[in-house]
PDB file of C-alpha atoms (C1' of nucleotides) in Angstrom:
ATOM      1  CA  MET A  26     -24.572  -6.439 -39.446  1.00  0.00           C
ATOM      2  CA  ASN A  27     -25.281  -2.756 -40.031  1.00  0.00           C
ATOM      3  CA  ARG A  28     -22.085  -1.380 -41.416  1.00  0.00           C
ATOM      4  CA  PRO A  29     -21.298   2.300 -41.812  1.00  0.00           C
ATOM      5  CA  GLU A  30     -22.250   3.620 -45.249  1.00  0.00           C
ATOM      6  CA  PRO A  31     -19.475   2.797 -47.724  1.00  0.00           C
ATOM      7  CA  ASP A  32     -19.358   6.343 -49.073  1.00  0.00           C
ATOM      8  CA  SER A  33     -19.454   7.998 -45.695  1.00  0.00           C
ATOM      9  CA  ARG A  34     -15.875   9.210 -45.454  1.00  0.00           C
ATOM     10  CA  ASP A  35     -15.619   9.335 -41.717  1.00  0.00           C
ATOM     11  CA  LEU A  36     -17.354   6.195 -40.581  1.00  0.00           C
ATOM     12  CA  PHE A  37     -15.459   2.924 -40.502  1.00  0.00           C
ATOM     13  CA  ALA A  38     -16.273  -0.655 -39.595  1.00  0.00           C
ATOM     14  CA  ILE A  39     -13.684  -2.617 -37.651  1.00  0.00           C
ATOM     15  CA  ALA A  40     -12.925  -4.695 -40.729  1.00  0.00           C
ATOM     16  CA  ASP A  41     -12.215  -1.537 -42.747  1.00  0.00           C
ATOM     17  CA  LEU A  42      -9.538  -0.394 -40.337  1.00  0.00           C
ATOM     18  CA  ALA A  43      -8.101  -3.874 -39.927  1.00  0.00           C
ATOM     19  CA  LYS A  44      -7.703  -4.154 -43.679  1.00  0.00           C
ATOM     20  CA  GLU A  45      -6.352  -0.638 -44.121  1.00  0.00           C
ATOM     21  CA  PHE A  46      -3.641  -1.072 -41.511  1.00  0.00           C
ATOM     22  CA  GLY A  47      -2.894  -4.724 -42.005  1.00  0.00           C
ATOM     23  CA  ILE A  48      -3.849  -5.815 -38.520  1.00  0.00           C
ATOM     24  CA  SER A  49      -6.498  -8.222 -37.247  1.00  0.00           C
ATOM     25  CA  THR A  50      -9.928  -7.192 -36.047  1.00  0.00           C
ATOM     26  CA  ARG A  51      -8.954  -9.064 -32.897  1.00  0.00           C
ATOM     27  CA  ALA A  52      -6.075  -6.702 -32.337  1.00  0.00           C
ATOM     28  CA  ILE A  53      -8.352  -3.678 -32.677  1.00  0.00           C
ATOM     29  CA  ARG A  54     -10.806  -5.116 -30.156  1.00  0.00           C
ATOM     30  CA  PHE A  55      -7.854  -5.866 -27.932  1.00  0.00           C
ATOM     31  CA  TYR A  56      -6.772  -2.215 -28.028  1.00  0.00           C
ATOM     32  CA  GLU A  57     -10.310  -1.214 -27.124  1.00  0.00           C
ATOM     33  CA  ALA A  58     -10.367  -3.688 -24.250  1.00  0.00           C
ATOM     34  CA  LYS A  59      -7.155  -2.058 -23.036  1.00  0.00           C
ATOM     35  CA  GLY A  60      -8.765   1.360 -23.163  1.00  0.00           C
ATOM     36  CA  LEU A  61      -6.835   2.785 -26.094  1.00  0.00           C
ATOM     37  CA  LEU A  62      -9.866   3.064 -28.306  1.00  0.00           C
ATOM     38  CA  ALA A  63     -13.485   3.851 -27.527  1.00  0.00           C
ATOM     39  CA  PRO A  64     -15.506   3.594 -30.731  1.00  0.00           C
ATOM     40  CA  GLU A  65     -19.226   4.299 -30.683  1.00  0.00           C
ATOM     41  CA  ARG A  66     -21.693   1.446 -30.853  1.00  0.00           C
ATOM     42  CA  VAL A  67     -24.788   0.775 -32.842  1.00  0.00           C
ATOM     43  CA  GLY A  68     -26.033  -2.169 -30.921  1.00  0.00           C
ATOM     44  CA  ALA A  69     -23.004  -4.429 -30.591  1.00  0.00           C
ATOM     45  CA  THR A  70     -21.319  -3.120 -33.708  1.00  0.00           C
ATOM     46  CA  ARG A  71     -18.437  -0.714 -33.374  1.00  0.00           C
ATOM     47  CA  ILE A  72     -18.547   2.505 -35.370  1.00  0.00           C
ATOM     48  CA  PHE A  73     -15.162   4.154 -35.784  1.00  0.00           C
ATOM     49  CA  ARG A  74     -14.940   7.795 -36.712  1.00  0.00           C
ATOM     50  CA  ARG A  75     -11.982   9.760 -38.053  1.00  0.00           C
ATOM     51  CA  ARG A  76     -10.948  10.532 -34.507  1.00  0.00           C
ATOM     52  CA  ASP A  77     -10.792   6.835 -33.619  1.00  0.00           C
ATOM     53  CA  ARG A  78      -8.875   6.137 -36.798  1.00  0.00           C
ATOM     54  CA  ALA A  79      -6.385   8.867 -35.912  1.00  0.00           C
ATOM     55  CA  ARG A  80      -5.899   7.312 -32.484  1.00  0.00           C
ATOM     56  CA  LEU A  81      -5.313   3.921 -34.072  1.00  0.00           C
ATOM     57  CA  ILE A  82      -2.622   5.452 -36.260  1.00  0.00           C
ATOM     58  CA  LEU A  83      -0.941   6.852 -33.149  1.00  0.00           C
ATOM     59  CA  ILE A  84      -1.187   3.472 -31.447  1.00  0.00           C
ATOM     60  CA  LEU A  85       0.462   1.722 -34.381  1.00  0.00           C
ATOM     61  CA  ARG A  86       3.175   4.339 -34.601  1.00  0.00           C
ATOM     62  CA  GLY A  87       3.863   3.978 -30.894  1.00  0.00           C
ATOM     63  CA  LYS A  88       4.155   0.235 -31.323  1.00  0.00           C
ATOM     64  CA  ARG A  89       6.559   0.607 -34.230  1.00  0.00           C
ATOM     65  CA  LEU A  90       8.747   2.749 -32.051  1.00  0.00           C
ATOM     66  CA  GLY A  91       8.764   0.066 -29.399  1.00  0.00           C
ATOM     67  CA  PHE A  92       6.411   1.482 -26.806  1.00  0.00           C
ATOM     68  CA  SER A  93       4.072  -0.726 -24.786  1.00  0.00           C
ATOM     69  CA  LEU A  94       0.317  -0.394 -25.074  1.00  0.00           C
ATOM     70  CA  ARG A  95       0.423   0.855 -21.498  1.00  0.00           C
ATOM     71  CA  ASP A  96       2.795   3.667 -22.452  1.00  0.00           C
ATOM     72  CA  ILE A  97       0.656   4.546 -25.444  1.00  0.00           C
ATOM     73  CA  SER A  98      -2.490   4.423 -23.336  1.00  0.00           C
ATOM     74  CA  ASP A  99      -1.010   6.760 -20.743  1.00  0.00           C
ATOM     75  CA  TYR A 100      -0.023   9.169 -23.474  1.00  0.00           C
ATOM     76  CA  LEU A 101      -3.405   9.134 -25.242  1.00  0.00           C
ATOM     77  CA  SER A 102      -5.256   9.623 -21.970  1.00  0.00           C
ATOM     78  CA  LEU A 103      -3.695  13.037 -21.596  1.00  0.00           C
ATOM     79  CA  TYR A 104      -4.815  14.306 -24.974  1.00  0.00           C
ATOM     80  CA  ASP A 105      -7.971  15.947 -23.611  1.00  0.00           C
ATOM     81  CA  ALA A 106      -6.838  16.452 -20.053  1.00  0.00           C
ATOM     82  CA  ASP A 107      -3.426  18.062 -19.918  1.00  0.00           C
ATOM     83  CA  ARG A 108      -1.457  18.763 -23.090  1.00  0.00           C
ATOM     84  CA  SER A 109       1.685  20.026 -21.398  1.00  0.00           C
ATOM     85  CA  GLN A 110       1.723  17.019 -19.125  1.00  0.00           C
ATOM     86  CA  GLN A 111       1.268  14.901 -22.236  1.00  0.00           C
ATOM     87  CA  VAL A 112       4.347  16.457 -23.772  1.00  0.00           C
ATOM     88  CA  SER A 113       6.318  15.959 -20.576  1.00  0.00           C
ATOM     89  CA  LEU A 114       5.312  12.320 -20.465  1.00  0.00           C
ATOM     90  CA  LEU A 115       6.285  11.917 -24.094  1.00  0.00           C
ATOM     91  CA  ILE A 116       9.717  13.414 -23.494  1.00  0.00           C
ATOM     92  CA  GLY A 117      10.268  11.085 -20.566  1.00  0.00           C
ATOM     93  CA  LYS A 118       9.172   7.993 -22.452  1.00  0.00           C
ATOM     94  CA  VAL A 119      11.229   8.902 -25.497  1.00  0.00           C
ATOM     95  CA  ASP A 120      14.326   9.380 -23.357  1.00  0.00           C
ATOM     96  CA  GLU A 121      13.646   6.054 -21.697  1.00  0.00           C
ATOM     97  CA  ARG A 122      13.204   4.305 -25.021  1.00  0.00           C
ATOM     98  CA  LEU A 123      16.300   5.947 -26.452  1.00  0.00           C
ATOM     99  CA  ALA A 124      18.356   4.803 -23.469  1.00  0.00           C
ATOM    100  CA  SER A 125      17.001   1.290 -23.843  1.00  0.00           C
ATOM    101  CA  LEU A 126      17.870   1.188 -27.542  1.00  0.00           C
ATOM    102  CA  GLN A 127      21.349   2.591 -26.888  1.00  0.00           C
ATOM    103  CA  ALA A 128      21.897  -0.149 -24.310  1.00  0.00           C
ATOM    104  CA  GLN A 129      20.715  -2.795 -26.742  1.00  0.00           C
ATOM    105  CA  LEU A 130      22.954  -1.379 -29.445  1.00  0.00           C
ATOM    106  CA  SER A 131      25.882  -1.486 -27.090  1.00  0.00           C
ATOM    107  CA  ASP A 132      25.134  -5.108 -26.200  1.00  0.00           C
ATOM    108  CA  LEU A 133      24.837  -6.005 -29.868  1.00  0.00           C
ATOM    109  CA  GLN A 134      28.158  -4.377 -30.629  1.00  0.00           C
ATOM    110  CA  THR A 135      29.769  -6.378 -27.850  1.00  0.00           C
ATOM    111  CA  THR A 136      28.225  -9.601 -29.165  1.00  0.00           C
ATOM    112  CA  ILE A 137      29.305  -8.795 -32.723  1.00  0.00           C
ATOM    113  CA  SER A 138      32.860  -8.153 -31.548  1.00  0.00           C
ATOM    114  CA  GLU A 139      32.955 -11.432 -29.657  1.00  0.00           C
ATOM    115  CA  LEU A 140      31.669 -13.368 -32.642  1.00  0.00           C
ATOM    116  CA  LYS A 141      34.187 -11.732 -34.927  1.00  0.00           C
ATOM    117  CA  GLU A 142      36.973 -12.635 -32.529  1.00  0.00           C
ATOM    118  CA  ILE A 143      35.788 -16.254 -32.405  1.00  0.00           C
ATOM    119  CA  LYS A 144      35.658 -16.354 -36.182  1.00  0.00           C
ATOM    120  CA  LYS A 145      39.119 -14.859 -36.450  1.00  0.00           C
ATOM    121  CA  LEU A 146      40.620 -17.473 -34.113  1.00  0.00           C
ATOM    122  CA  ALA A 147      38.736 -20.271 -35.873  1.00  0.00           C
ATOM    123  CA  ASP A 148      39.978 -19.108 -39.254  1.00  0.00           C
ATOM    124  CA  GLU A 149      43.553 -19.141 -37.983  1.00  0.00           C
ATOM    125  CA  ARG A 150      43.160 -22.696 -36.713  1.00  0.00           C
ATOM    126  CA  ILE A 151      41.798 -23.798 -40.076  1.00  0.00           C
ATOM    127  CA  LYS A 152      44.861 -22.396 -41.809  1.00  0.00           C
ATOM    128  CA  GLN A 153      47.197 -24.217 -39.402  1.00  0.00           C
ATOM    129  CA  ALA A 154      45.345 -27.531 -39.778  1.00  0.00           C
ATOM    130  CA  GLY A 155      44.882 -27.164 -43.493  1.00  0.00           C
TER     131      GLY A 155
ATOM    132  C1'  DA B  19     -19.876 -11.090 -41.578  1.00  0.00           C
ATOM    133  C1'  DT B  20     -19.508  -9.568 -36.510  1.00  0.00           C
ATOM    134  C1'  DT B  21     -19.563 -10.065 -31.329  1.00  0.00           C
ATOM    135  C1'  DC B  22     -17.978 -12.019 -26.862  1.00  0.00           C
ATOM    136  C1'  DT B  23     -15.377 -14.994 -23.759  1.00  0.00           C
ATOM    137  C1'  DC B  24     -11.915 -18.218 -22.364  1.00  0.00           C
ATOM    138  C1'  DA B  25      -7.772 -20.675 -23.030  1.00  0.00           C
ATOM    139  C1'  DC B  26      -3.142 -20.290 -24.279  1.00  0.00           C
ATOM    140  C1'  DA B  27       1.833 -18.755 -25.538  1.00  0.00           C
TER     141       DA B  27
ATOM    142  C1'  DT C  13       0.644  -8.657 -26.787  1.00  0.00           C
ATOM    143  C1'  DG C  14      -1.972 -10.799 -29.008  1.00  0.00           C
ATOM    144  C1'  DT C  15      -4.315 -15.483 -31.434  1.00  0.00           C
ATOM    145  C1'  DG C  16      -7.638 -19.568 -31.961  1.00  0.00           C
ATOM    146  C1'  DA C  17     -11.893 -21.662 -31.092  1.00  0.00           C
ATOM    147  C1'  DG C  18     -16.654 -21.891 -30.088  1.00  0.00           C
ATOM    148  C1'  DT C  19     -20.885 -19.191 -29.874  1.00  0.00           C
ATOM    149  C1'  DA C  20     -25.038 -16.374 -30.903  1.00  0.00           C
TER     150       DA C  20
END
DNA sequence: ATTCTCACA
DNA sequence: TGTGAGTA
């Protein structure tokens, strides 16, 4: 395979990025298949530039924050088109995500309370029996 | 070593 | 949302 020159600071092979970010080359190709990345090609080999690498970083950050690839894709698509619409979309998605996390937190707190109550009653029964 | 596709969870 | 296998 023709790989980008090792010393060329803004050309990356798929394996370079996979290694750098601790993800599989399969995952990177998957993101491309989903339209989140569009690296150049030299024949069949993907050539990633700094811009592609920056997009990958945004993708991974979005994932960490719990957004779907679809959400991330929608957001990235607006980078060139409409920046203010991109910001609006971001605000909406963040609010949505925040609400979802708050709901999950609430559910967890309820579950934790129930478990603590069960434990409390169980502990009391142990004392009576023992 | 890299690419693509299909099956699979 | 990815992975594994087989392929060229």
